[in-house]
Amino acid sequence: MNSENDGIDLAAEPSGNGCVECLAAGTWWFHLRRCAQCGHIGCCDDSLHKHASKHAHATGHPVIQSFEPGEDWFYDYRTDDMFDGPPLKPPHSHPRDQPTPGPEGLVPRRWQAVLARGEENP
């Protein structure tokens, strides 16, 4: 099987509008990624906690799709390649009125500096 088919379940629905683990922990994310196999929404590798990658490594689910408005690219962790994939079950992104980074109210005022340091503590 090739990466365009392996690791993709067209029936899987997104797990929500935000990173599952960040929401549970009361923290924030930079961008969101959707597991193409199970629908898990996790934060990207530029986020502090990198939950999308952690999910992929823990579950063996190899393919993600951007969950950002206007983006539809896929990425395969096994090959480190981006590719065009099939339309997944909607929604295809978090709501457009949800801020990036998000969620609203949890993003620190100087979030760019926090990401540059790689830690939440000042």
CSV table of N, CA and C in Angstrom, one decimal:
chain,number,residue,atom,x,y,z
A,1,MET,N,0.8,-1.2,0.0
A,1,MET,CA,0.0,0.0,0.0
A,1,MET,C,0.9,1.2,0.0
A,2,ASN,N,0.4,2.3,-0.6
A,2,ASN,CA,1.1,3.5,-0.6
A,2,ASN,C,0.5,4.5,0.5
A,3,SER,N,1.3,5.5,0.8
A,3,SER,CA,0.9,6.4,1.9
A,3,SER,C,-0.5,7.1,1.6
A,4,GLU,N,-0.9,7.2,0.4
A,4,GLU,CA,-2.1,7.9,0.1
A,4,GLU,C,-3.3,7.1,0.5
A,5,ASN,N,-3.2,5.8,0.7
A,5,ASN,CA,-4.3,4.9,1.2
A,5,ASN,C,-4.0,4.3,2.6
A,6,ASP,N,-2.8,3.9,2.8
A,6,ASP,CA,-2.5,3.3,4.1
A,6,ASP,C,-2.5,4.3,5.2
A,7,GLY,N,-3.3,4.0,6.3
A,7,GLY,CA,-3.3,5.0,7.4
A,7,GLY,C,-4.4,6.0,7.3
A,8,ILE,N,-5.3,5.8,6.3
A,8,ILE,CA,-6.4,6.8,6.1
A,8,ILE,C,-7.7,6.1,6.2
A,9,ASP,N,-8.6,6.5,7.1
A,9,ASP,CA,-10.0,6.0,7.2
A,9,ASP,C,-11.0,7.1,6.8
A,10,LEU,N,-11.6,7.0,5.7
A,10,LEU,CA,-12.5,8.1,5.2
A,10,LEU,C,-13.7,8.2,6.1
A,11,ALA,N,-14.0,7.3,6.9
A,11,ALA,CA,-15.2,7.3,7.8
A,11,ALA,C,-14.9,8.0,9.2
A,12,ALA,N,-13.6,8.1,9.5
A,12,ALA,CA,-13.3,8.7,10.8
A,12,ALA,C,-13.6,10.1,10.9
A,13,GLU,N,-14.3,10.5,12.0
A,13,GLU,CA,-14.7,11.9,12.3
A,13,GLU,C,-13.7,12.6,13.2
A,14,PRO,N,-13.5,13.9,13.0
A,14,PRO,CA,-12.6,14.6,14.0
A,14,PRO,C,-13.0,14.5,15.4
A,15,SER,N,-12.1,14.4,16.3
A,15,SER,CA,-12.4,14.2,17.7
A,15,SER,C,-12.9,15.5,18.4
A,16,GLY,N,-12.9,16.6,17.7
A,16,GLY,CA,-13.4,17.8,18.3
A,16,GLY,C,-12.8,19.0,17.5
A,17,ASN,N,-12.8,20.2,18.1
A,17,ASN,CA,-12.3,21.4,17.5
A,17,ASN,C,-10.9,21.8,18.0
A,18,GLY,N,-10.4,21.1,18.9
A,18,GLY,CA,-9.1,21.5,19.5
A,18,GLY,C,-8.3,20.3,19.9
A,19,CYS,N,-7.0,20.5,20.3
A,19,CYS,CA,-6.2,19.4,20.7
A,19,CYS,C,-6.7,18.7,21.9
A,20,VAL,N,-7.0,17.4,21.8
A,20,VAL,CA,-7.6,16.6,22.8
A,20,VAL,C,-6.8,16.8,24.1
A,21,GLU,N,-5.5,16.6,24.1
A,21,GLU,CA,-4.7,16.6,25.3
A,21,GLU,C,-4.5,18.0,25.9
A,22,CYS,N,-4.4,19.0,25.0
A,22,CYS,CA,-4.2,20.3,25.5
A,22,CYS,C,-5.5,20.8,26.2
A,23,LEU,N,-6.6,20.5,25.6
A,23,LEU,CA,-7.9,20.8,26.3
A,23,LEU,C,-8.1,20.2,27.6
A,24,ALA,N,-7.7,18.9,27.7
A,24,ALA,CA,-7.8,18.2,29.0
A,24,ALA,C,-6.8,18.7,30.0
A,25,ALA,N,-5.7,19.2,29.6
A,25,ALA,CA,-4.7,19.8,30.5
A,25,ALA,C,-4.9,21.3,30.8
A,26,GLY,N,-5.8,21.9,30.1
A,26,GLY,CA,-6.0,23.3,30.2
A,26,GLY,C,-4.9,24.2,29.7
A,27,THR,N,-4.3,23.7,28.6
A,27,THR,CA,-3.2,24.5,28.0
A,27,THR,C,-3.6,24.9,26.6
A,28,TRP,N,-2.6,25.4,25.8
A,28,TRP,CA,-2.9,25.9,24.5
A,28,TRP,C,-2.0,25.3,23.4
A,29,TRP,N,-2.4,25.6,22.1
A,29,TRP,CA,-1.6,25.0,21.0
A,29,TRP,C,-1.4,26.1,20.0
A,30,PHE,N,-0.5,25.8,19.0
A,30,PHE,CA,-0.2,26.7,17.9
A,30,PHE,C,-1.1,26.4,16.7
A,31,HIS,N,-0.9,25.3,16.1
A,31,HIS,CA,-1.7,24.8,15.0
A,31,HIS,C,-2.2,23.4,15.3
A,32,LEU,N,-3.2,23.0,14.6
A,32,LEU,CA,-3.9,21.7,14.8
A,32,LEU,C,-3.7,20.7,13.6
A,33,ARG,N,-3.6,19.4,14.0
A,33,ARG,CA,-3.4,18.4,13.0
A,33,ARG,C,-4.4,17.3,13.3
A,34,ARG,N,-4.9,16.6,12.2
A,34,ARG,CA,-5.9,15.6,12.4
A,34,ARG,C,-5.3,14.2,12.0
A,35,CYS,N,-5.5,13.2,12.8
A,35,CYS,CA,-5.1,11.9,12.4
A,35,CYS,C,-6.0,11.4,11.3
A,36,ALA,N,-5.5,11.0,10.2
A,36,ALA,CA,-6.3,10.6,9.1
A,36,ALA,C,-6.8,9.2,9.3
A,37,GLN,N,-6.4,8.5,10.3
A,37,GLN,CA,-6.8,7.1,10.6
A,37,GLN,C,-8.0,7.1,11.6
A,38,CYS,N,-7.9,7.9,12.7
A,38,CYS,CA,-8.9,7.8,13.7
A,38,CYS,C,-9.6,9.1,14.0
A,39,GLY,N,-9.1,10.2,13.5
A,39,GLY,CA,-9.7,11.5,13.7
A,39,GLY,C,-9.2,12.3,14.9
A,40,HIS,N,-8.2,11.8,15.6
A,40,HIS,CA,-7.7,12.5,16.8
A,40,HIS,C,-7.1,13.8,16.4
A,41,ILE,N,-7.5,14.9,17.1
A,41,ILE,CA,-7.0,16.2,16.8
A,41,ILE,C,-5.9,16.5,17.9
A,42,GLY,N,-4.7,16.8,17.4
A,42,GLY,CA,-3.6,17.1,18.2
A,42,GLY,C,-2.9,18.3,17.8
A,43,CYS,N,-2.0,18.9,18.6
A,43,CYS,CA,-1.3,20.1,18.2
A,43,CYS,C,0.0,19.7,17.4
A,44,CYS,N,0.4,20.7,16.6
A,44,CYS,CA,1.5,20.5,15.7
A,44,CYS,C,2.9,20.4,16.4
A,45,ASP,N,3.9,20.1,15.7
A,45,ASP,CA,5.2,20.0,16.2
A,45,ASP,C,5.8,21.4,16.6
A,46,ASP,N,5.2,22.5,16.1
A,46,ASP,CA,5.6,23.8,16.5
A,46,ASP,C,5.0,24.2,17.8
A,47,SER,N,4.0,23.4,18.3
A,47,SER,CA,3.4,23.7,19.6
A,47,SER,C,4.3,23.1,20.7
A,48,LEU,N,4.0,23.6,21.9
A,48,LEU,CA,4.9,23.1,23.0
A,48,LEU,C,4.8,21.6,23.3
A,49,HIS,N,3.6,21.0,23.1
A,49,HIS,CA,3.5,19.6,23.5
A,49,HIS,C,3.5,18.6,22.4
A,50,LYS,N,3.4,19.0,21.2
A,50,LYS,CA,3.5,18.1,20.0
A,50,LYS,C,2.6,16.9,20.1
A,51,HIS,N,1.4,17.1,20.5
A,51,HIS,CA,0.5,15.9,20.7
A,51,HIS,C,0.1,15.2,19.4
A,52,ALA,N,0.1,15.8,18.3
A,52,ALA,CA,-0.2,15.0,17.0
A,52,ALA,C,0.9,14.0,16.8
A,53,SER,N,2.2,14.4,16.9
A,53,SER,CA,3.3,13.5,16.7
A,53,SER,C,3.3,12.4,17.8
A,54,LYS,N,3.0,12.8,19.0
A,54,LYS,CA,3.0,11.8,20.1
A,54,LYS,C,1.9,10.8,19.9
A,55,HIS,N,0.7,11.2,19.4
A,55,HIS,CA,-0.3,10.3,19.0
A,55,HIS,C,0.1,9.3,17.9
A,56,ALA,N,0.7,9.8,16.9
A,56,ALA,CA,1.1,9.0,15.8
A,56,ALA,C,2.1,7.9,16.2
A,57,HIS,N,3.1,8.3,17.1
A,57,HIS,CA,4.1,7.4,17.5
A,57,HIS,C,3.5,6.3,18.5
A,58,ALA,N,2.6,6.8,19.4
A,58,ALA,CA,1.9,5.9,20.4
A,58,ALA,C,1.0,4.9,19.7
A,59,THR,N,0.3,5.3,18.7
A,59,THR,CA,-0.7,4.4,18.1
A,59,THR,C,-0.3,3.7,16.8
A,60,GLY,N,0.8,4.2,16.2
A,60,GLY,CA,1.2,3.7,14.9
A,60,GLY,C,0.3,4.3,13.7
A,61,HIS,N,-0.5,5.3,14.0
A,61,HIS,CA,-1.2,5.9,12.9
A,61,HIS,C,-0.3,6.9,12.2
A,62,PRO,N,0.0,6.6,10.9
A,62,PRO,CA,1.1,7.3,10.3
A,62,PRO,C,0.8,8.6,9.5
A,63,VAL,N,-0.5,8.9,9.3
A,63,VAL,CA,-0.8,10.0,8.4
A,63,VAL,C,-1.6,11.1,9.2
A,64,ILE,N,-1.3,12.3,9.0
A,64,ILE,CA,-2.1,13.4,9.5
A,64,ILE,C,-2.5,14.3,8.4
A,65,GLN,N,-3.5,15.1,8.6
A,65,GLN,CA,-3.9,16.2,7.7
A,65,GLN,C,-4.0,17.5,8.6
A,66,SER,N,-3.6,18.6,7.9
A,66,SER,CA,-3.8,19.9,8.6
A,66,SER,C,-5.2,20.0,9.0
A,67,PHE,N,-5.5,20.6,10.2
A,67,PHE,CA,-6.8,20.9,10.6
A,67,PHE,C,-7.0,22.4,10.8
A,68,GLU,N,-6.3,23.1,9.9
A,68,GLU,CA,-6.3,24.6,9.9
A,68,GLU,C,-7.2,25.0,8.7
A,69,PRO,N,-8.0,26.1,8.9
A,69,PRO,CA,-8.8,26.6,7.8
A,69,PRO,C,-8.0,26.9,6.5
A,70,GLY,N,-8.5,26.4,5.4
A,70,GLY,CA,-7.8,26.7,4.1
A,70,GLY,C,-6.6,25.8,3.8
A,71,GLU,N,-6.3,24.9,4.6
A,71,GLU,CA,-5.2,23.9,4.4
A,71,GLU,C,-5.8,22.5,4.2
A,72,ASP,N,-5.3,21.8,3.2
A,72,ASP,CA,-5.8,20.4,3.1
A,72,ASP,C,-4.7,19.4,2.8
A,73,TRP,N,-3.4,19.8,3.1
A,73,TRP,CA,-2.3,18.9,2.9
A,73,TRP,C,-2.3,17.7,3.9
A,74,PHE,N,-1.7,16.6,3.5
A,74,PHE,CA,-1.5,15.4,4.3
A,74,PHE,C,0.0,15.3,4.5
A,75,TYR,N,0.4,14.6,5.6
A,75,TYR,CA,1.8,14.3,5.9
A,75,TYR,C,1.9,12.9,6.4
A,76,ASP,N,2.9,12.2,5.9
A,76,ASP,CA,3.2,10.8,6.3
A,76,ASP,C,4.4,10.8,7.2
A,77,TYR,N,4.3,10.4,8.5
A,77,TYR,CA,5.4,10.3,9.4
A,77,TYR,C,6.5,9.3,9.0
A,78,ARG,N,6.0,8.2,8.3
A,78,ARG,CA,7.0,7.2,7.9
A,78,ARG,C,8.0,7.6,6.9
A,79,THR,N,7.5,8.4,5.9
A,79,THR,CA,8.3,8.9,4.8
A,79,THR,C,8.8,10.3,4.9
A,80,ASP,N,8.2,11.1,5.9
A,80,ASP,CA,8.5,12.5,6.0
A,80,ASP,C,8.1,13.3,4.8
A,81,ASP,N,7.0,12.8,4.1
A,81,ASP,CA,6.5,13.4,2.9
A,81,ASP,C,5.1,14.0,3.1
A,82,MET,N,4.9,15.2,2.4
A,82,MET,CA,3.6,15.7,2.3
A,82,MET,C,3.0,15.2,1.0
A,83,PHE,N,1.7,15.1,0.9
A,83,PHE,CA,1.0,14.7,-0.3
A,83,PHE,C,-0.5,15.1,-0.3
A,84,ASP,N,-1.1,15.1,-1.4
A,84,ASP,CA,-2.5,15.4,-1.6
A,84,ASP,C,-3.3,14.1,-1.3
A,85,GLY,N,-4.2,14.1,-0.4
A,85,GLY,CA,-5.0,12.9,-0.1
A,85,GLY,C,-6.5,13.1,-0.4
A,86,PRO,N,-7.2,12.1,-0.1
A,86,PRO,CA,-8.7,12.1,-0.4
A,86,PRO,C,-9.4,13.0,0.6
A,87,PRO,N,-10.6,13.5,0.3
A,87,PRO,CA,-11.4,14.3,1.2
A,87,PRO,C,-11.8,13.4,2.4
A,88,LEU,N,-11.5,13.9,3.6
A,88,LEU,CA,-11.9,13.2,4.8
A,88,LEU,C,-13.3,13.7,5.2
A,89,LYS,N,-13.9,13.0,6.2
A,89,LYS,CA,-15.2,13.4,6.7
A,89,LYS,C,-15.2,14.7,7.3
A,90,PRO,N,-16.1,15.6,7.0
A,90,PRO,CA,-16.1,17.0,7.6
A,90,PRO,C,-16.4,16.9,9.1
A,91,PRO,N,-16.0,18.0,9.8
A,91,PRO,CA,-15.4,19.2,9.3
A,91,PRO,C,-13.9,19.0,9.0
A,92,HIS,N,-13.4,19.9,8.1
A,92,HIS,CA,-12.1,19.8,7.6
A,92,HIS,C,-11.1,20.7,8.3
A,93,SER,N,-11.6,21.5,9.3
A,93,SER,CA,-10.7,22.4,10.0
A,93,SER,C,-11.5,22.8,11.3
A,94,HIS,N,-10.8,23.4,12.2
A,94,HIS,CA,-11.4,24.0,13.4
A,94,HIS,C,-12.2,25.2,12.8
A,95,PRO,N,-13.2,25.7,13.6
A,95,PRO,CA,-14.0,26.8,13.2
A,95,PRO,C,-13.2,28.0,12.8
A,96,ARG,N,-13.5,28.7,11.8
A,96,ARG,CA,-12.8,29.9,11.4
A,96,ARG,C,-12.7,31.0,12.5
A,97,ASP,N,-13.7,31.0,13.3
A,97,ASP,CA,-13.7,32.1,14.4
A,97,ASP,C,-12.9,31.6,15.6
A,98,GLN,N,-12.4,30.4,15.6
A,98,GLN,CA,-11.5,30.0,16.7
A,98,GLN,C,-10.1,30.5,16.4
A,99,PRO,N,-9.5,31.2,17.3
A,99,PRO,CA,-8.2,31.8,17.1
A,99,PRO,C,-7.1,30.8,16.9
A,100,THR,N,-6.1,31.2,16.2
A,100,THR,CA,-4.8,30.5,16.0
A,100,THR,C,-3.7,31.4,16.5
A,101,PRO,N,-3.0,31.1,17.5
A,101,PRO,CA,-3.1,29.9,18.3
A,101,PRO,C,-4.4,29.9,19.2
A,102,GLY,N,-4.7,28.8,19.8
A,102,GLY,CA,-5.9,28.7,20.6
A,102,GLY,C,-5.7,27.7,21.7
A,103,PRO,N,-6.7,27.5,22.5
A,103,PRO,CA,-8.0,28.1,22.4
A,103,PRO,C,-8.1,29.5,23.0
A,104,GLU,N,-9.1,30.2,22.7
A,104,GLU,CA,-9.2,31.6,23.2
A,104,GLU,C,-9.2,31.6,24.7
A,105,GLY,N,-8.5,32.5,25.3
A,105,GLY,CA,-8.4,32.6,26.7
A,105,GLY,C,-7.3,31.9,27.4
A,106,LEU,N,-6.6,31.0,26.7
A,106,LEU,CA,-5.5,30.2,27.2
A,106,LEU,C,-4.2,30.6,26.6
A,107,VAL,N,-4.2,31.3,25.5
A,107,VAL,CA,-3.0,31.7,24.8
A,107,VAL,C,-2.3,32.8,25.6
A,108,PRO,N,-1.0,32.7,26.0
A,108,PRO,CA,-0.3,33.8,26.6
A,108,PRO,C,-0.1,35.0,25.7
A,109,ARG,N,-0.1,36.1,26.3
A,109,ARG,CA,0.0,37.4,25.6
A,109,ARG,C,1.3,37.4,24.7
A,110,ARG,N,2.4,36.9,25.2
A,110,ARG,CA,3.6,36.8,24.4
A,110,ARG,C,3.9,35.4,23.9
A,111,TRP,N,2.9,34.8,23.2
A,111,TRP,CA,3.0,33.4,22.9
A,111,TRP,C,4.2,33.1,22.0
A,112,GLN,N,4.6,34.1,21.1
A,112,GLN,CA,5.7,33.8,20.2
A,112,GLN,C,7.0,33.6,21.0
A,113,ALA,N,7.2,34.4,22.1
A,113,ALA,CA,8.4,34.2,22.9
A,113,ALA,C,8.3,32.9,23.7
A,114,VAL,N,7.1,32.5,24.1
A,114,VAL,CA,7.0,31.2,24.8
A,114,VAL,C,7.4,30.0,23.8
A,115,LEU,N,6.9,30.1,22.6
A,115,LEU,CA,7.3,29.0,21.6
A,115,LEU,C,8.8,29.0,21.3
A,116,ALA,N,9.4,30.2,21.3
A,116,ALA,CA,10.8,30.3,21.0
A,116,ALA,C,11.6,29.7,22.1
A,117,ARG,N,11.1,29.9,23.3
A,117,ARG,CA,11.8,29.3,24.5
A,117,ARG,C,11.6,27.8,24.6
A,118,GLY,N,10.4,27.4,24.1
A,118,GLY,CA,10.0,26.0,24.2
A,118,GLY,C,9.5,25.5,25.5
A,119,GLU,N,9.0,26.5,26.3
A,119,GLU,CA,8.4,26.2,27.6
A,119,GLU,C,7.4,27.2,28.0
A,120,GLU,N,6.4,26.8,28.8
A,120,GLU,CA,5.4,27.7,29.2
A,120,GLU,C,5.8,28.7,30.3
A,121,ASN,N,6.6,28.2,31.2
A,121,ASN,CA,7.0,29.1,32.3
A,121,ASN,C,7.8,30.3,31.9
A,122,PRO,N,7.5,31.4,32.5
A,122,PRO,CA,8.2,32.7,32.1
A,122,PRO,C,9.7,32.6,32.6
